[in-house]
mmCIF file of C-alpha atoms in Angstrom:
data_model
loop_
_atom_site.group_PDB
_atom_site.id
_atom_site.type_symbol
_atom_site.label_atom_id
_atom_site.label_comp_id
_atom_site.label_asym_id
_atom_site.label_seq_id
_atom_site.Cartn_x
_atom_site.Cartn_y
_atom_site.Cartn_z
ATOM 1 C CA TYR A 10 3.904 -18.952 -33.341
ATOM 2 C CA ILE A 11 0.958 -20.868 -31.489
ATOM 3 C CA GLU A 12 2.684 -23.893 -32.602
ATOM 4 C CA LEU A 13 6.107 -22.761 -30.632
ATOM 5 C CA ALA A 14 4.473 -21.098 -27.812
ATOM 6 C CA LYS A 15 2.419 -24.545 -27.179
ATOM 7 C CA GLN A 16 6.016 -26.449 -26.723
ATOM 8 C CA THR A 17 7.037 -24.150 -23.976
ATOM 9 C CA LYS A 18 5.530 -22.527 -21.002
ATOM 10 C CA ILE A 19 4.797 -19.615 -23.035
ATOM 11 C CA ASN A 20 0.617 -18.744 -22.353
ATOM 12 C CA ALA A 21 0.322 -15.068 -23.533
ATOM 13 C CA PHE A 22 1.114 -13.085 -26.582
ATOM 14 C CA VAL A 23 1.438 -9.282 -26.907
ATOM 15 C CA VAL A 24 0.068 -7.825 -30.072
ATOM 16 C CA ASP A 25 0.593 -4.486 -31.105
ATOM 17 C CA ILE A 26 -2.474 -2.329 -31.542
ATOM 18 C CA LYS A 27 -0.350 0.419 -32.989
ATOM 19 C CA ASP A 28 3.318 0.998 -32.911
ATOM 20 C CA ASN A 29 5.060 4.895 -34.013
ATOM 21 C CA ALA A 30 4.445 5.077 -37.757
ATOM 22 C CA SER A 31 3.209 1.438 -37.526
ATOM 23 C CA PRO A 32 -0.639 1.126 -37.034
ATOM 24 C CA ALA A 33 -2.399 -2.626 -36.682
ATOM 25 C CA TYR A 34 -5.509 -2.390 -38.419
ATOM 26 C CA LYS A 35 -7.701 0.020 -40.035
ATOM 27 C CA SER A 36 -9.351 0.883 -36.790
ATOM 28 C CA ASN A 37 -12.869 3.646 -36.618
ATOM 29 C CA VAL A 38 -11.062 5.135 -34.002
ATOM 30 C CA MET A 39 -8.184 5.964 -36.204
ATOM 31 C CA LYS A 40 -10.131 6.785 -38.968
ATOM 32 C CA GLU A 41 -11.948 9.170 -37.358
ATOM 33 C CA LEU A 42 -9.235 10.999 -35.011
ATOM 34 C CA SER A 43 -6.077 10.238 -36.803
ATOM 35 C CA PRO A 44 -6.741 9.545 -40.684
ATOM 36 C CA THR A 45 -3.122 8.935 -41.388
ATOM 37 C CA ASN A 46 -3.127 6.334 -38.932
ATOM 38 C CA TYR A 47 -5.558 4.662 -40.702
ATOM 39 C CA LYS A 48 -4.537 4.964 -44.353
ATOM 40 C CA ASN A 49 -1.342 3.350 -43.128
ATOM 41 C CA ALA A 50 -2.843 0.379 -41.460
ATOM 42 C CA ASP A 51 -1.381 -2.854 -42.111
ATOM 43 C CA LEU A 52 -4.941 -4.821 -41.912
ATOM 44 C CA THR A 53 -8.404 -4.529 -42.225
ATOM 45 C CA ILE A 54 -10.011 -4.729 -38.950
ATOM 46 C CA GLU A 55 -11.661 -8.143 -39.527
ATOM 47 C CA GLU A 56 -8.332 -9.769 -40.824
ATOM 48 C CA TYR A 57 -6.620 -8.459 -37.386
ATOM 49 C CA LYS A 58 -9.844 -9.940 -35.686
ATOM 50 C CA ASN A 59 -9.237 -13.049 -36.967
ATOM 51 C CA GLN A 60 -5.565 -13.532 -35.753
ATOM 52 C CA ILE A 61 -6.615 -12.736 -32.162
ATOM 53 C CA LYS A 62 -9.222 -14.930 -32.311
ATOM 54 C CA LYS A 63 -6.875 -17.772 -33.481
ATOM 55 C CA LEU A 64 -4.941 -16.888 -30.467
ATOM 56 C CA LYS A 65 -8.012 -16.465 -27.873
ATOM 57 C CA ASP A 66 -9.353 -20.052 -29.568
ATOM 58 C CA ASN A 67 -5.879 -22.004 -28.223
ATOM 59 C CA ASN A 68 -6.211 -20.102 -24.592
ATOM 60 C CA PHE A 69 -3.863 -17.603 -25.141
ATOM 61 C CA TYR A 70 -3.836 -14.681 -22.777
ATOM 62 C CA VAL A 71 -3.635 -11.887 -25.189
ATOM 63 C CA ILE A 72 -1.999 -8.395 -24.279
ATOM 64 C CA GLY A 73 -2.438 -5.671 -26.895
ATOM 65 C CA ARG A 74 0.018 -3.512 -27.102
ATOM 66 C CA ILE A 75 -0.648 0.625 -27.825
ATOM 67 C CA THR A 76 2.671 3.172 -28.484
ATOM 68 C CA THR A 77 1.160 6.089 -26.485
ATOM 69 C CA PHE A 78 2.846 9.529 -26.574
ATOM 70 C CA LYS A 79 4.875 8.494 -29.852
ATOM 71 C CA ASP A 80 3.204 8.737 -32.489
ATOM 72 C CA ASP A 81 4.242 10.358 -36.240
ATOM 73 C CA TYR A 82 0.874 10.084 -37.567
ATOM 74 C CA TYR A 83 -1.444 11.111 -34.979
ATOM 75 C CA ALA A 84 1.123 14.293 -34.768
ATOM 76 C CA LEU A 85 0.713 14.868 -37.975
ATOM 77 C CA ASP A 86 -2.828 15.016 -37.999
ATOM 78 C CA ASN A 87 -3.672 16.869 -34.959
ATOM 79 C CA LYS A 88 -0.485 19.337 -34.640
ATOM 80 C CA GLU A 89 -2.118 21.588 -31.924
ATOM 81 C CA ASP A 90 -1.925 18.190 -29.968
ATOM 82 C CA THR A 91 2.155 17.717 -30.420
ATOM 83 C CA ILE A 92 4.876 19.264 -28.649
ATOM 84 C CA TYR A 93 6.853 22.491 -30.793
ATOM 85 C CA ASP A 94 10.232 23.211 -31.656
ATOM 86 C CA THR A 95 9.615 27.367 -30.814
ATOM 87 C CA ARG A 96 12.868 27.627 -32.804
ATOM 88 C CA THR A 97 11.553 26.651 -35.725
ATOM 89 C CA ASN A 98 7.747 27.069 -35.256
ATOM 90 C CA GLU A 99 7.400 23.207 -36.358
ATOM 91 C CA PRO A 100 6.586 19.881 -34.575
ATOM 92 C CA PHE A 101 9.633 18.779 -32.310
ATOM 93 C CA HIS A 102 11.648 15.831 -33.863
ATOM 94 C CA HIS A 103 13.033 13.301 -31.542
ATOM 95 C CA ASN A 104 15.309 10.525 -32.629
ATOM 96 C CA ASN A 105 13.252 10.938 -35.596
ATOM 97 C CA SER A 106 9.676 11.137 -34.475
ATOM 98 C CA LEU A 107 7.249 13.324 -33.684
ATOM 99 C CA TRP A 108 5.200 13.363 -30.468
ATOM 100 C CA PRO A 109 2.220 14.319 -29.261
ATOM 101 C CA SER A 110 2.061 15.928 -25.970
ATOM 102 C CA ALA A 111 1.583 13.964 -22.461
ATOM 103 C CA TYR A 112 -0.278 16.888 -21.614
ATOM 104 C CA SER A 113 -3.133 17.007 -24.191
ATOM 105 C CA ARG A 114 -6.701 15.489 -23.123
ATOM 106 C CA GLN A 115 -7.097 14.936 -26.930
ATOM 107 C CA VAL A 116 -4.096 12.581 -27.245
ATOM 108 C CA TRP A 117 -5.186 10.992 -23.817
ATOM 109 C CA HIS A 118 -8.775 10.426 -25.216
ATOM 110 C CA PHE A 119 -7.570 9.026 -28.683
ATOM 111 C CA ASN A 120 -5.501 6.580 -27.190
ATOM 112 C CA VAL A 121 -7.894 5.206 -24.480
ATOM 113 C CA GLU A 122 -10.566 5.176 -27.237
ATOM 114 C CA LEU A 123 -8.340 2.890 -29.379
ATOM 115 C CA ALA A 124 -7.602 0.557 -26.554
ATOM 116 C CA LYS A 125 -11.884 0.418 -25.829
ATOM 117 C CA GLU A 126 -12.312 -0.334 -29.270
ATOM 118 C CA ALA A 127 -9.745 -3.026 -29.318
ATOM 119 C CA VAL A 128 -10.950 -4.661 -26.183
ATOM 120 C CA THR A 129 -14.889 -4.347 -27.161
ATOM 121 C CA GLU A 130 -13.886 -5.641 -30.932
ATOM 122 C CA MET A 131 -11.283 -8.563 -30.055
ATOM 123 C CA GLY A 132 -11.531 -9.165 -26.586
ATOM 124 C CA PHE A 133 -8.338 -8.541 -25.410
ATOM 125 C CA ASN A 134 -7.413 -9.534 -21.598
ATOM 126 C CA GLU A 135 -5.129 -6.691 -20.944
ATOM 127 C CA ILE A 136 -3.799 -3.472 -22.802
ATOM 128 C CA GLN A 137 -0.436 -2.566 -22.363
ATOM 129 C CA PHE A 138 0.336 1.409 -22.682
ATOM 130 C CA ASP A 139 4.004 1.968 -23.820
ATOM 131 C CA TYR A 140 6.214 4.859 -24.305
ATOM 132 C CA ILE A 141 3.688 6.794 -21.426
ATOM 133 C CA ARG A 142 6.325 9.615 -21.237
ATOM 134 C CA PHE A 143 7.814 12.724 -22.683
ATOM 135 C CA PRO A 144 10.776 12.665 -24.980
ATOM 136 C CA ASP A 145 13.561 12.046 -22.883
ATOM 137 C CA ARG A 146 17.449 13.793 -22.981
ATOM 138 C CA THR A 147 15.536 17.277 -23.222
ATOM 139 C CA SER A 148 17.185 19.324 -20.448
ATOM 140 C CA SER A 149 19.685 21.192 -22.792
ATOM 141 C CA ILE A 150 16.669 22.272 -24.963
ATOM 142 C CA GLU A 151 13.688 22.608 -22.525
ATOM 143 C CA PRO A 152 13.230 26.321 -22.588
ATOM 144 C CA TYR A 153 12.913 25.820 -26.733
ATOM 145 C CA LEU A 154 9.936 23.113 -26.490
ATOM 146 C CA ASP A 155 6.265 24.101 -26.531
ATOM 147 C CA TYR A 156 4.800 21.248 -24.767
ATOM 148 C CA LYS A 157 0.962 22.869 -25.391
ATOM 149 C CA ASN A 158 0.911 22.230 -21.514
ATOM 150 C CA LYS A 159 -2.789 23.748 -20.848
ATOM 151 C CA TYR A 160 -3.665 23.247 -17.334
ATOM 152 C CA ASN A 161 0.240 24.353 -16.078
ATOM 153 C CA GLU A 162 1.068 20.345 -14.687
ATOM 154 C CA THR A 163 4.509 18.844 -13.763
ATOM 155 C CA LYS A 164 5.091 15.999 -16.646
ATOM 156 C CA ALA A 165 4.804 13.489 -13.503
ATOM 157 C CA GLN A 166 1.640 14.709 -12.838
ATOM 158 C CA ALA A 167 0.341 14.712 -16.616
ATOM 159 C CA ILE A 168 0.997 10.506 -17.008
ATOM 160 C CA GLN A 169 0.053 9.984 -13.343
ATOM 161 C CA GLY A 170 -3.356 11.514 -14.973
ATOM 162 C CA PHE A 171 -2.998 9.434 -18.128
ATOM 163 C CA VAL A 172 -2.587 6.579 -16.110
ATOM 164 C CA MET A 173 -5.755 7.239 -13.731
ATOM 165 C CA TYR A 174 -7.831 7.602 -16.943
ATOM 166 C CA ALA A 175 -6.579 5.070 -18.489
ATOM 167 C CA CYS A 176 -7.499 2.554 -16.259
ATOM 168 C CA ASP A 177 -10.863 4.381 -14.870
ATOM 169 C CA GLU A 178 -11.991 3.642 -18.829
ATOM 170 C CA LEU A 179 -10.746 0.227 -19.306
ATOM 171 C CA HIS A 180 -11.840 -1.109 -15.946
ATOM 172 C CA LYS A 181 -15.412 -0.796 -16.985
ATOM 173 C CA LEU A 182 -14.590 -3.114 -19.564
ATOM 174 C CA LYS A 183 -13.311 -5.736 -16.991
ATOM 175 C CA VAL A 184 -9.562 -5.629 -18.465
ATOM 176 C CA TYR A 185 -6.400 -5.003 -16.646
ATOM 177 C CA VAL A 186 -3.844 -2.166 -17.186
ATOM 178 C CA SER A 187 -0.449 -2.534 -17.745
ATOM 179 C CA ILE A 188 2.454 0.132 -18.779
ATOM 180 C CA ASP A 189 5.883 0.161 -19.092
ATOM 181 C CA VAL A 190 8.348 2.486 -18.125
ATOM 182 C CA PHE A 191 12.330 3.078 -17.720
ATOM 183 C CA ALA A 192 14.053 1.292 -14.499
ATOM 184 C CA GLU A 193 14.932 4.927 -13.730
ATOM 185 C CA SER A 194 11.838 5.827 -12.753
ATOM 186 C CA ALA A 195 12.295 3.893 -9.612
ATOM 187 C CA HIS A 196 14.993 6.699 -8.488
ATOM 188 C CA GLN A 197 14.028 8.816 -5.695
ATOM 189 C CA TYR A 198 13.930 11.528 -8.252
ATOM 190 C CA VAL A 199 11.116 12.296 -10.986
ATOM 191 C CA THR A 200 12.681 11.500 -14.326
ATOM 192 C CA GLY A 201 12.704 14.138 -16.748
ATOM 193 C CA TYR A 202 10.404 12.479 -19.162
ATOM 194 C CA GLY A 203 8.004 12.561 -16.382
ATOM 195 C CA GLN A 204 8.152 8.380 -15.357
ATOM 196 C CA TYR A 205 7.810 8.347 -11.266
ATOM 197 C CA LEU A 206 7.170 4.785 -10.017
ATOM 198 C CA PRO A 207 5.917 5.553 -6.735
ATOM 199 C CA ALA A 208 3.197 7.978 -8.831
ATOM 200 C CA ILE A 209 1.800 5.372 -10.934
ATOM 201 C CA SER A 210 2.848 1.771 -9.320
ATOM 202 C CA ASN A 211 -0.218 1.959 -7.273
ATOM 203 C CA ILE A 212 -2.918 2.858 -10.154
ATOM 204 C CA ALA A 213 -2.111 0.347 -12.965
ATOM 205 C CA ASP A 214 -2.464 -3.488 -12.747
ATOM 206 C CA VAL A 215 1.101 -4.299 -14.066
ATOM 207 C CA VAL A 216 4.444 -2.610 -14.197
ATOM 208 C CA SER A 217 6.940 -3.577 -16.562
ATOM 209 C CA PRO A 218 10.243 -2.062 -15.610
ATOM 210 C CA MET A 219 12.641 -1.924 -18.596
ATOM 211 C CA PRO A 220 16.318 -2.204 -17.067
ATOM 212 C CA TYR A 221 18.698 -1.980 -19.389
ATOM 213 C CA PRO A 222 22.384 -2.145 -18.509
ATOM 214 C CA ASP A 223 23.239 0.574 -20.466
ATOM 215 C CA HIS A 224 20.761 3.655 -19.272
ATOM 216 C CA PHE A 225 22.836 3.123 -15.554
ATOM 217 C CA SER A 226 25.404 5.098 -15.073
ATOM 218 C CA LYS A 227 28.987 4.217 -13.869
ATOM 219 C CA ASN A 228 29.491 3.459 -10.261
ATOM 220 C CA GLU A 229 25.809 3.288 -10.065
ATOM 221 C CA TYR A 230 24.602 1.256 -6.184
ATOM 222 C CA GLY A 231 28.658 1.938 -5.369
ATOM 223 C CA ILE A 232 29.253 -1.565 -8.226
ATOM 224 C CA SER A 233 33.025 -0.526 -8.646
ATOM 225 C CA GLU A 234 33.135 -2.281 -12.160
ATOM 226 C CA PRO A 235 31.412 -0.587 -15.029
ATOM 227 C CA VAL A 236 27.703 -1.714 -14.267
ATOM 228 C CA TRP A 237 26.945 -2.766 -18.040
ATOM 229 C CA THR A 238 29.859 -5.148 -17.612
ATOM 230 C CA VAL A 239 28.142 -6.980 -14.566
ATOM 231 C CA PRO A 240 24.073 -7.332 -15.976
ATOM 232 C CA TYR A 241 23.109 -9.708 -13.278
ATOM 233 C CA LYS A 242 24.751 -8.001 -10.657
ATOM 234 C CA LEU A 243 23.308 -4.811 -11.705
ATOM 235 C CA ILE A 244 19.547 -5.896 -12.134
ATOM 236 C CA LYS A 245 19.834 -8.099 -8.825
ATOM 237 C CA THR A 246 20.854 -5.285 -7.402
ATOM 238 C CA TRP A 247 18.412 -2.735 -8.641
ATOM 239 C CA LYS A 248 15.508 -5.278 -8.248
ATOM 240 C CA SER A 249 16.382 -5.373 -4.535
ATOM 241 C CA LEU A 250 15.878 -1.587 -4.044
ATOM 242 C CA VAL A 251 12.794 -1.424 -6.225
ATOM 243 C CA ILE A 252 11.017 -4.166 -4.623
ATOM 244 C CA ASP A 253 12.202 -2.626 -1.130
ATOM 245 C CA MET A 254 10.263 0.805 -2.386
ATOM 246 C CA LEU A 255 7.165 -0.615 -3.576
ATOM 247 C CA MET A 256 6.827 -2.860 0.064
ATOM 248 C CA TYR A 257 7.544 0.620 1.604
ATOM 249 C CA LEU A 258 4.496 2.256 -0.446
ATOM 250 C CA ARG A 259 2.013 -0.764 0.226
ATOM 251 C CA LYS A 260 2.514 -0.108 3.921
ATOM 252 C CA GLN A 261 2.356 3.641 3.726
ATOM 253 C CA LEU A 262 -1.466 3.060 1.540
ATOM 254 C CA ASN A 263 -2.129 0.352 3.995
ATOM 255 C CA LEU A 264 -2.231 -2.565 1.753
ATOM 256 C CA VAL A 265 -0.307 -4.664 3.555
#
């Protein structure tokens, strides 16, 4: 991968720290707060550190990715922090995965401590939080889900609060914080899974929207064709609207 990248304009690598049910290395934070993640990790901490060192020694910018609120192993270890289905009184399975609640401060703490350890031990330049959201497509079963919402917050407040907390903690270590969001989060409504770009775009250092064409509705933005059949037209239109929205926010915040 390094040799291939050197033949291109690639200057950065994104490396998993923790994907759902696939923790990368035996983190001491996992050992303390999620033993099942620790047990199932692929590498020792030294093996992992050596791989990151290779990238750094070759002058690549290295980004550590953490799947945040979709984590089977943490959920198994910490059921009190996990979304429950009240019909079965069992952890809620969504897309064959378990979801620690984004309302839980313990879940915030676990993921941010994992990020801080990775920065300190490995020297990452940036931490990328993926799955910073609640499960999607749950509107029909919302009454049956126990989100462990201790502070009676909205979903958007919880996601914004996590991003603020993560940035506060990681900026102390002088690293950048990036977040992955669905493209729908840039629309003029709060999504059912808690992502709302105006609430988080002025906090994180980098936002990576994911405008999958099949996520958009037919006739979106006045496009007469099924939008997934004209991806260039769709993404170009979407991008223009997002830029306009972000420029409006920057003016409101006196950033321009």
